[in-house]
Amino acid sequence: MTNSNKPKSTWEKTRKFFNDIHLWAGLISGLVLVVVCFTGTVYVYNTEIRESAAKHLYQVSPEKGAARLGLTFILESTAKQVEGEVISVTVPFEANRSVQINVKKEGDQSRSGTTYFVNPYTGAILGNNSEPTWADNLMKDLFSLHRWLMLDRIEKPLIGELPNRNLGSYITGTATILFTIGVITGMIIWFPRKIKNWKQGLKIKTGNWKRTNHDLHNSLAFYSIIFLFMMGATGPFWSFPWYREALQRSLGTYKEQPTENRSGNVSTKMDSDGEQSEALVPLDLEKIVQVSDKVLDYEGSYRISFPQKPEDLISISKYKVGFFAPAAADKIQMKSDLEIDEVQIFKGKPFNERISSSIKSIHIGDVYGSFSKILYFLACLVATSLPFTGTLIWINKMKKKKKTSRTAKEVLA
């Protein structure tokens, strides 16, 4: 006969305290987390899904031995066919991808304007992104569901004068904070009472569905714990200004936001005949790339943002390519005479600045290209399953307690 009146140890009391927090954090946020985590799972491959629905825009099939046209020629040729201000050019490293030219028309309030996709071997415009595909619409819906639970689609405020977009953001942000608390407390209660039995927490036993469900919840969460924490800790960054400021202050990178209105980058102005305005000096894109390659001596794709005024600097970002390619770019600021003004090597920045500038990449999983996306996709699947497996564990425990209580009453009777 066991002694039920045996006093609990300090560890048992501590474990129960964190277990209660873990339980209620999960129960309160569970339904929202299923939606957020599932949509996040799909959104890991947002770029790939969008491109798969418009391959004719992103991919080209050059003939064997074909050479690319000059970048300056491609820019001038495109400018003759479209109206607006060319604000940037994206030059891919891959031979089978199109050049992207962003053009901003007068009155366009968007940040990047319209993207025109150009065949670098023929100069032909393949199309633009003004007409969304089924994938664009799908990913917009998923993003709305992920960030705002689609409450942004409802015009009339549901609570007072609070915009529904803010309401949805507060709900998902709060659920994500509870998720992070659940991750931390889950890690604490994962440790077995006897450290020597820690290997048991890494195995998934089959045979008894209750035991299997318990192991799926504990073991899978342990294997993906780092990614779950990173996703959870960065999620509220876009929901709460106070959270964003606190995170930036903790990293030592907080800066007061300017109060004046700032328009998006404007650049090389083209008239309807494709001629540059006299205020700007013509830019030789080939030389810009050549000078940049000498500083950033590795294979990669370029994004060149043009200056707004003759005295402004040209901004060049270079992205490495490959399965493990980091999402962050190295940057060069260059004068119109191609004299380098500043070079920013991402790897050379202090650790806290690298983390601060990579919050989005850390959250969505493209920190290290396809490699980290695979890990995040699997971790998001685990996160989606946790509310289900956790709820089943709680229900089974409640049934067990009722059964034990009923048996005790029968014995006493």
Coordinates of C-alpha atoms in Angstrom, one line a residue:
M1 CA 0.0 0.0 0.0
T2 CA 1.4 3.4 -1.0
N3 CA 1.6 6.3 1.4
S4 CA -0.6 9.0 -0.3
N5 CA 0.2 11.4 2.6
K6 CA 3.9 11.4 1.8
P7 CA 4.9 15.1 1.5
K8 CA 5.9 16.2 -1.9
S9 CA 9.5 17.2 -2.7
T10 CA 10.4 20.7 -3.8
W11 CA 10.9 19.4 -7.3
E12 CA 7.5 17.8 -7.4
K13 CA 5.9 21.1 -6.2
T14 CA 7.9 23.1 -8.7
R15 CA 7.1 20.7 -11.5
K16 CA 3.3 20.8 -10.7
F17 CA 3.4 24.6 -10.7
F18 CA 5.0 24.8 -14.2
N19 CA 2.8 21.9 -15.4
D20 CA -0.3 24.0 -14.4
I21 CA 1.0 27.0 -16.3
H22 CA 1.8 24.8 -19.3
L23 CA -1.7 23.3 -19.2
W24 CA -3.7 26.5 -19.0
A25 CA -1.5 28.4 -21.5
G26 CA -2.2 25.6 -23.9
L27 CA -5.9 25.3 -23.3
I28 CA -6.5 29.1 -23.6
S29 CA -4.5 29.5 -26.8
G30 CA -5.0 26.1 -28.3
L31 CA -7.6 26.8 -31.0
V32 CA -5.9 30.0 -32.2
L33 CA -2.5 28.2 -32.2
V34 CA -3.8 25.5 -34.5
V35 CA -4.8 28.1 -37.0
V36 CA -1.6 30.2 -36.7
C37 CA 0.7 27.2 -36.8
F38 CA -1.0 25.5 -39.7
T39 CA -1.0 28.6 -41.8
G40 CA 2.6 29.2 -40.8
T41 CA 3.5 25.7 -41.9
V42 CA 2.2 26.5 -45.4
Y43 CA 3.6 30.0 -45.4
V44 CA 7.2 28.7 -45.0
Y45 CA 7.1 28.0 -48.7
N46 CA 5.3 31.2 -49.6
T47 CA 7.9 32.2 -52.3
E48 CA 8.0 28.8 -53.9
I49 CA 4.2 28.4 -54.1
R50 CA 3.8 31.9 -55.7
E51 CA 6.6 31.2 -58.2
S52 CA 5.2 27.7 -59.1
A53 CA 1.9 29.4 -60.2
A54 CA 3.7 31.8 -62.5
K55 CA 6.7 29.9 -63.8
H56 CA 6.5 31.8 -67.1
L57 CA 7.5 35.0 -65.2
Y58 CA 10.3 33.7 -63.1
Q59 CA 12.0 31.1 -65.4
V60 CA 13.5 31.3 -68.8
S61 CA 14.9 28.6 -71.1
P62 CA 18.0 30.0 -72.8
E63 CA 19.3 28.2 -75.9
K64 CA 22.6 26.4 -75.5
G65 CA 25.5 28.9 -75.6
A66 CA 23.2 31.9 -75.5
A67 CA 24.7 35.0 -73.7
R68 CA 22.8 37.5 -71.6
L69 CA 22.2 40.9 -72.9
G70 CA 23.8 43.9 -71.1
L71 CA 21.9 45.0 -68.0
T72 CA 21.9 48.6 -69.1
F73 CA 20.4 47.6 -72.4
I74 CA 17.8 45.5 -70.7
L75 CA 16.9 48.5 -68.4
E76 CA 16.7 51.0 -71.3
S77 CA 14.7 48.6 -73.5
T78 CA 12.2 48.0 -70.7
A79 CA 11.9 51.7 -69.9
K80 CA 10.9 52.4 -73.5
Q81 CA 7.9 50.0 -73.1
V82 CA 6.6 51.1 -69.6
E83 CA 5.9 54.3 -67.9
G84 CA 7.1 55.3 -64.5
E85 CA 10.2 55.5 -62.4
V86 CA 12.6 52.6 -62.3
I87 CA 13.4 52.1 -58.6
S88 CA 15.4 48.9 -58.6
V89 CA 16.7 46.0 -60.6
T90 CA 17.1 42.4 -59.4
V91 CA 19.8 40.4 -61.3
P92 CA 19.7 36.7 -60.6
F93 CA 22.8 34.5 -60.5
E94 CA 21.0 31.5 -62.0
A95 CA 21.1 31.3 -65.8
N96 CA 17.4 30.2 -66.0
R97 CA 15.8 33.1 -64.1
S98 CA 14.4 36.4 -65.3
V99 CA 15.6 39.9 -64.5
Q100 CA 13.1 41.8 -62.3
I101 CA 12.7 45.5 -62.8
N102 CA 10.6 47.5 -60.3
V103 CA 8.8 50.5 -61.8
K104 CA 6.7 53.0 -59.8
K105 CA 4.1 55.0 -61.6
E106 CA 2.8 58.4 -60.5
G107 CA 0.3 58.1 -57.7
D108 CA 1.4 54.5 -56.9
Q109 CA 1.5 54.3 -53.1
S110 CA 3.0 50.8 -52.9
R111 CA 6.5 50.4 -51.6
S112 CA 8.0 48.5 -54.5
G113 CA 5.7 49.5 -57.4
T114 CA 5.1 47.1 -60.2
T115 CA 7.6 44.3 -60.9
Y116 CA 8.3 43.6 -64.6
F117 CA 9.9 40.3 -65.5
V118 CA 12.4 40.4 -68.4
N119 CA 14.1 37.6 -70.3
P120 CA 17.8 38.5 -70.0
Y121 CA 18.6 36.8 -73.3
T122 CA 16.0 38.5 -75.5
G123 CA 15.0 41.6 -73.6
A124 CA 11.3 40.6 -73.9
I125 CA 9.0 41.5 -71.1
L126 CA 7.5 38.3 -69.8
G127 CA 4.8 40.0 -67.8
N128 CA 4.3 41.7 -64.4
N129 CA 2.8 41.1 -61.0
S130 CA -0.1 43.4 -61.4
E131 CA -2.5 40.5 -62.0
P132 CA -2.4 38.1 -59.0
T133 CA -2.5 34.3 -59.6
W134 CA -4.4 31.7 -57.6
A135 CA -1.3 31.3 -55.5
D136 CA -1.1 35.0 -54.8
N137 CA -4.7 35.0 -53.6
L138 CA -4.2 31.9 -51.6
M139 CA -1.1 33.1 -49.8
K140 CA -2.8 36.5 -49.1
D141 CA -5.7 34.6 -47.5
L142 CA -3.4 32.5 -45.5
F143 CA -1.4 35.5 -44.4
S144 CA -4.6 37.3 -43.3
L145 CA -5.6 34.2 -41.3
H146 CA -2.1 33.8 -39.8
R147 CA -1.8 37.5 -38.7
W148 CA -5.3 38.7 -38.1
L149 CA -7.6 35.6 -38.2
M150 CA -9.1 37.2 -41.3
L151 CA -10.7 39.8 -39.0
D152 CA -9.1 42.5 -41.3
R153 CA -11.7 41.4 -43.9
I154 CA -14.5 42.7 -41.7
E155 CA -15.1 46.4 -42.1
K156 CA -17.3 47.2 -39.1
P157 CA -15.3 47.1 -35.8
L158 CA -16.4 44.2 -33.6
I159 CA -15.2 45.9 -30.3
G160 CA -15.8 49.6 -29.9
E161 CA -13.7 51.6 -32.3
L162 CA -10.8 49.2 -32.3
P163 CA -9.9 48.3 -35.9
N164 CA -10.5 44.6 -36.6
R165 CA -7.0 44.2 -37.9
N166 CA -5.6 45.3 -34.6
L167 CA -8.0 43.0 -32.7
G168 CA -6.9 40.0 -34.8
S169 CA -3.3 41.0 -34.3
Y170 CA -3.8 41.2 -30.5
I171 CA -5.4 37.8 -30.4
T172 CA -2.8 36.0 -32.4
G173 CA 0.0 37.9 -30.6
T174 CA -1.4 36.9 -27.2
A175 CA -1.8 33.3 -28.3
T176 CA 1.8 33.3 -29.5
I177 CA 3.1 34.7 -26.1
L178 CA 1.2 31.9 -24.4
F179 CA 2.7 29.5 -26.8
T180 CA 6.2 30.7 -25.9
I181 CA 5.4 30.3 -22.2
G182 CA 4.2 26.8 -23.0
V183 CA 7.4 26.0 -24.8
I184 CA 9.5 27.2 -21.8
T185 CA 7.4 25.5 -19.2
G186 CA 7.2 22.3 -21.4
M187 CA 11.0 22.2 -21.5
I188 CA 11.1 22.4 -17.7
I189 CA 8.6 19.7 -17.0
W190 CA 10.1 17.5 -19.8
F191 CA 13.1 16.7 -17.6
P192 CA 12.5 13.4 -15.7
R193 CA 12.7 13.2 -12.0
K194 CA 15.9 11.2 -12.3
I195 CA 18.3 12.6 -14.8
K196 CA 19.6 9.1 -15.6
N197 CA 16.2 8.4 -17.2
W198 CA 16.4 11.3 -19.6
K199 CA 16.6 9.0 -22.7
Q200 CA 13.0 7.9 -22.0
G201 CA 11.9 11.4 -23.0
L202 CA 13.4 11.0 -26.5
K203 CA 11.6 7.8 -27.5
I204 CA 8.1 7.3 -28.9
K205 CA 6.6 4.0 -27.7
T206 CA 3.8 2.3 -29.6
G207 CA 1.3 -0.3 -28.6
N208 CA -0.8 1.8 -26.3
W209 CA -2.4 4.8 -28.0
K210 CA -2.4 6.9 -24.8
R211 CA 1.3 6.3 -24.3
T212 CA 2.0 7.0 -28.0
N213 CA 0.1 10.3 -27.9
H214 CA 1.9 11.3 -24.7
D215 CA 5.3 10.5 -26.3
L216 CA 4.4 12.3 -29.6
H217 CA 3.6 15.5 -27.5
N218 CA 6.7 15.4 -25.4
S219 CA 9.4 13.9 -27.7
L220 CA 8.5 15.8 -30.9
A221 CA 8.3 19.0 -29.0
F222 CA 11.7 18.4 -27.5
Y223 CA 13.3 17.7 -30.9
S224 CA 11.8 20.9 -32.3
I225 CA 12.1 23.0 -29.2
I226 CA 14.7 25.5 -30.5
F227 CA 12.7 26.3 -33.6
L228 CA 9.4 26.5 -31.6
F229 CA 11.0 29.0 -29.3
M230 CA 12.4 31.2 -32.1
M231 CA 9.0 31.2 -33.9
G232 CA 7.1 32.0 -30.7
A233 CA 9.5 34.6 -29.4
T234 CA 9.5 36.6 -32.7
G235 CA 5.8 36.3 -33.5
P236 CA 4.5 39.1 -31.2
F237 CA 7.1 41.5 -32.8
W238 CA 4.4 42.5 -35.3
S239 CA 1.4 42.5 -32.9
F240 CA 2.5 44.7 -30.0
P241 CA 4.6 47.9 -30.3
W242 CA 5.7 47.5 -26.7
Y243 CA 6.9 43.9 -27.4
R244 CA 8.8 45.1 -30.5
E245 CA 10.5 47.9 -28.5
A246 CA 11.3 45.6 -25.6
L247 CA 12.9 43.0 -27.9
Q248 CA 14.9 45.7 -29.6
R249 CA 16.0 47.2 -26.3
S250 CA 17.0 43.9 -25.0
L251 CA 19.2 43.4 -28.1
G252 CA 20.6 46.9 -27.8
T253 CA 19.3 48.0 -31.2
Y254 CA 16.3 50.2 -30.4
K255 CA 16.1 53.5 -32.3
E256 CA 13.4 56.1 -32.1
Q257 CA 11.2 56.0 -35.1
P258 CA 11.1 59.2 -37.2
T259 CA 7.8 61.1 -37.0
E260 CA 7.9 62.7 -40.4
N261 CA 6.3 60.9 -43.4
R262 CA 8.9 59.3 -45.6
S263 CA 8.1 58.2 -49.1
G264 CA 9.5 55.1 -50.6
N265 CA 12.7 55.0 -52.6
V266 CA 12.4 56.8 -55.9
S267 CA 15.0 56.6 -58.5
T268 CA 16.0 56.8 -62.1
K269 CA 13.2 58.8 -63.8
M270 CA 12.1 57.7 -67.3
D271 CA 9.7 59.6 -69.5
S272 CA 7.4 57.9 -72.0
D273 CA 10.2 57.6 -74.5
G274 CA 12.5 55.8 -72.1
E275 CA 14.9 58.8 -71.7
Q276 CA 16.4 59.5 -68.3
S277 CA 15.6 62.8 -66.8
E278 CA 18.3 65.4 -67.0
A279 CA 18.6 65.6 -63.2
L280 CA 20.2 62.1 -63.0
V281 CA 23.4 60.8 -64.3
P282 CA 23.1 57.6 -66.5
L283 CA 24.2 54.5 -64.6
D284 CA 26.3 51.7 -66.1
L285 CA 24.9 48.6 -64.5
E286 CA 27.6 46.3 -65.8
K287 CA 30.3 48.4 -64.1
I288 CA 28.3 48.6 -60.9
V289 CA 28.2 44.8 -60.8
Q290 CA 31.9 44.5 -61.7
V291 CA 33.0 46.9 -59.0
S292 CA 30.7 45.1 -56.5
D293 CA 32.1 41.7 -57.5
K294 CA 35.6 42.8 -56.6
V295 CA 34.4 43.7 -53.0
L296 CA 31.9 40.8 -52.6
D297 CA 33.9 38.0 -54.3
Y298 CA 31.4 35.2 -54.3
E299 CA 28.5 33.8 -56.4
G300 CA 25.2 35.6 -55.8
S301 CA 22.3 37.6 -57.0
Y302 CA 22.1 41.4 -57.0
R303 CA 19.4 43.9 -56.1
I304 CA 20.4 47.4 -57.2
S305 CA 18.3 50.3 -55.9
F306 CA 18.7 53.6 -57.8
P307 CA 19.2 57.0 -56.2
Q308 CA 16.5 59.6 -56.0
K309 CA 18.8 62.5 -56.6
P310 CA 22.2 62.8 -58.3
E311 CA 23.9 63.3 -55.0
D312 CA 22.2 60.2 -53.4
L313 CA 24.0 56.9 -53.2
I314 CA 23.3 53.7 -55.2
S315 CA 22.4 50.8 -52.9
I316 CA 23.6 47.4 -53.9
S317 CA 22.6 44.2 -52.0
K318 CA 24.1 40.8 -52.9
Y319 CA 22.6 37.5 -51.8
K320 CA 24.5 34.3 -51.7
V321 CA 22.9 31.3 -53.5
G322 CA 22.8 27.6 -52.6
F323 CA 21.0 25.2 -50.3
F324 CA 22.5 26.7 -47.2
A325 CA 22.5 30.3 -48.5
P326 CA 21.7 32.9 -45.7
A327 CA 18.8 35.2 -46.3
A328 CA 20.7 38.3 -45.2
A329 CA 22.5 40.3 -47.8
D330 CA 25.9 42.1 -47.9
K331 CA 25.4 45.7 -48.9
I332 CA 27.4 48.4 -50.7
Q333 CA 26.7 52.1 -50.9
M334 CA 28.2 53.5 -54.0
K335 CA 28.4 57.0 -55.5
S336 CA 27.3 57.8 -59.1
D337 CA 31.0 57.8 -60.2
L338 CA 31.2 54.2 -58.8
E339 CA 33.3 55.2 -55.9
I340 CA 32.4 53.0 -52.9
D341 CA 31.2 54.9 -49.9
E342 CA 30.3 52.1 -47.5
V343 CA 30.5 48.3 -47.3
Q344 CA 28.3 46.3 -44.9
I345 CA 29.3 42.7 -44.5
F346 CA 26.5 41.0 -42.6
K347 CA 28.7 38.4 -41.0
G348 CA 31.0 41.1 -39.7
K349 CA 28.2 42.9 -37.8
P350 CA 27.9 42.4 -34.0
F351 CA 25.8 39.4 -33.0
N352 CA 22.9 41.5 -31.6
E353 CA 22.6 43.5 -34.8
R354 CA 22.5 40.4 -36.9
I355 CA 19.7 39.0 -34.7
S356 CA 17.8 42.3 -34.7
S357 CA 17.9 42.7 -38.5
S358 CA 16.9 39.0 -39.0
I359 CA 13.7 38.9 -37.0
K360 CA 11.5 38.2 -40.0
S361 CA 13.9 35.6 -41.4
I362 CA 14.1 33.9 -37.9
H363 CA 10.3 33.9 -37.7
I364 CA 9.5 32.5 -41.2
G365 CA 12.4 30.1 -41.4
D366 CA 14.5 31.3 -44.4
V367 CA 17.6 32.1 -42.3
Y368 CA 19.7 29.6 -44.2
G369 CA 17.8 29.0 -47.4
S370 CA 16.2 25.7 -48.2
F371 CA 17.9 23.9 -45.4
S372 CA 16.3 26.0 -42.6
K373 CA 13.0 26.0 -44.5
I374 CA 12.8 22.2 -44.3
L375 CA 13.5 22.3 -40.5
Y376 CA 10.9 25.1 -40.0
F377 CA 8.3 23.2 -42.0
L378 CA 8.7 20.1 -39.9
A379 CA 8.7 22.2 -36.7
C380 CA 5.5 24.0 -37.7
L381 CA 3.8 20.6 -38.3
V382 CA 4.8 19.6 -34.8
A383 CA 3.5 22.9 -33.4
T384 CA 0.2 22.4 -35.2
S385 CA -0.1 18.9 -33.5
L386 CA 0.7 20.0 -30.0
P387 CA -2.7 21.5 -29.1
F388 CA -4.4 18.2 -30.2
T389 CA -2.0 15.8 -28.4
G390 CA -1.8 18.1 -25.3
T391 CA -5.6 18.2 -25.1
L392 CA -5.8 14.4 -25.3
I393 CA -3.3 14.1 -22.5
W394 CA -5.4 16.4 -20.3
I395 CA -8.6 14.6 -21.1
N396 CA -7.0 11.2 -20.3
K397 CA -5.7 12.6 -17.0
M398 CA -9.1 13.9 -16.1
K399 CA -10.7 10.5 -16.8
K400 CA -8.0 8.8 -14.7
K401 CA -8.7 11.1 -11.8
K402 CA -12.4 10.5 -12.0
K403 CA -11.9 6.8 -12.1
T404 CA -9.5 6.8 -9.2
S405 CA -11.9 9.0 -7.2
R406 CA -14.8 6.7 -7.9
T407 CA -12.8 3.6 -6.9
A408 CA -11.7 5.2 -3.7
K409 CA -15.3 6.0 -2.8
E410 CA -16.3 2.4 -3.5
V411 CA -13.6 1.1 -1.2
L412 CA -14.6 3.5 1.6
A413 CA -18.2 2.4 1.1

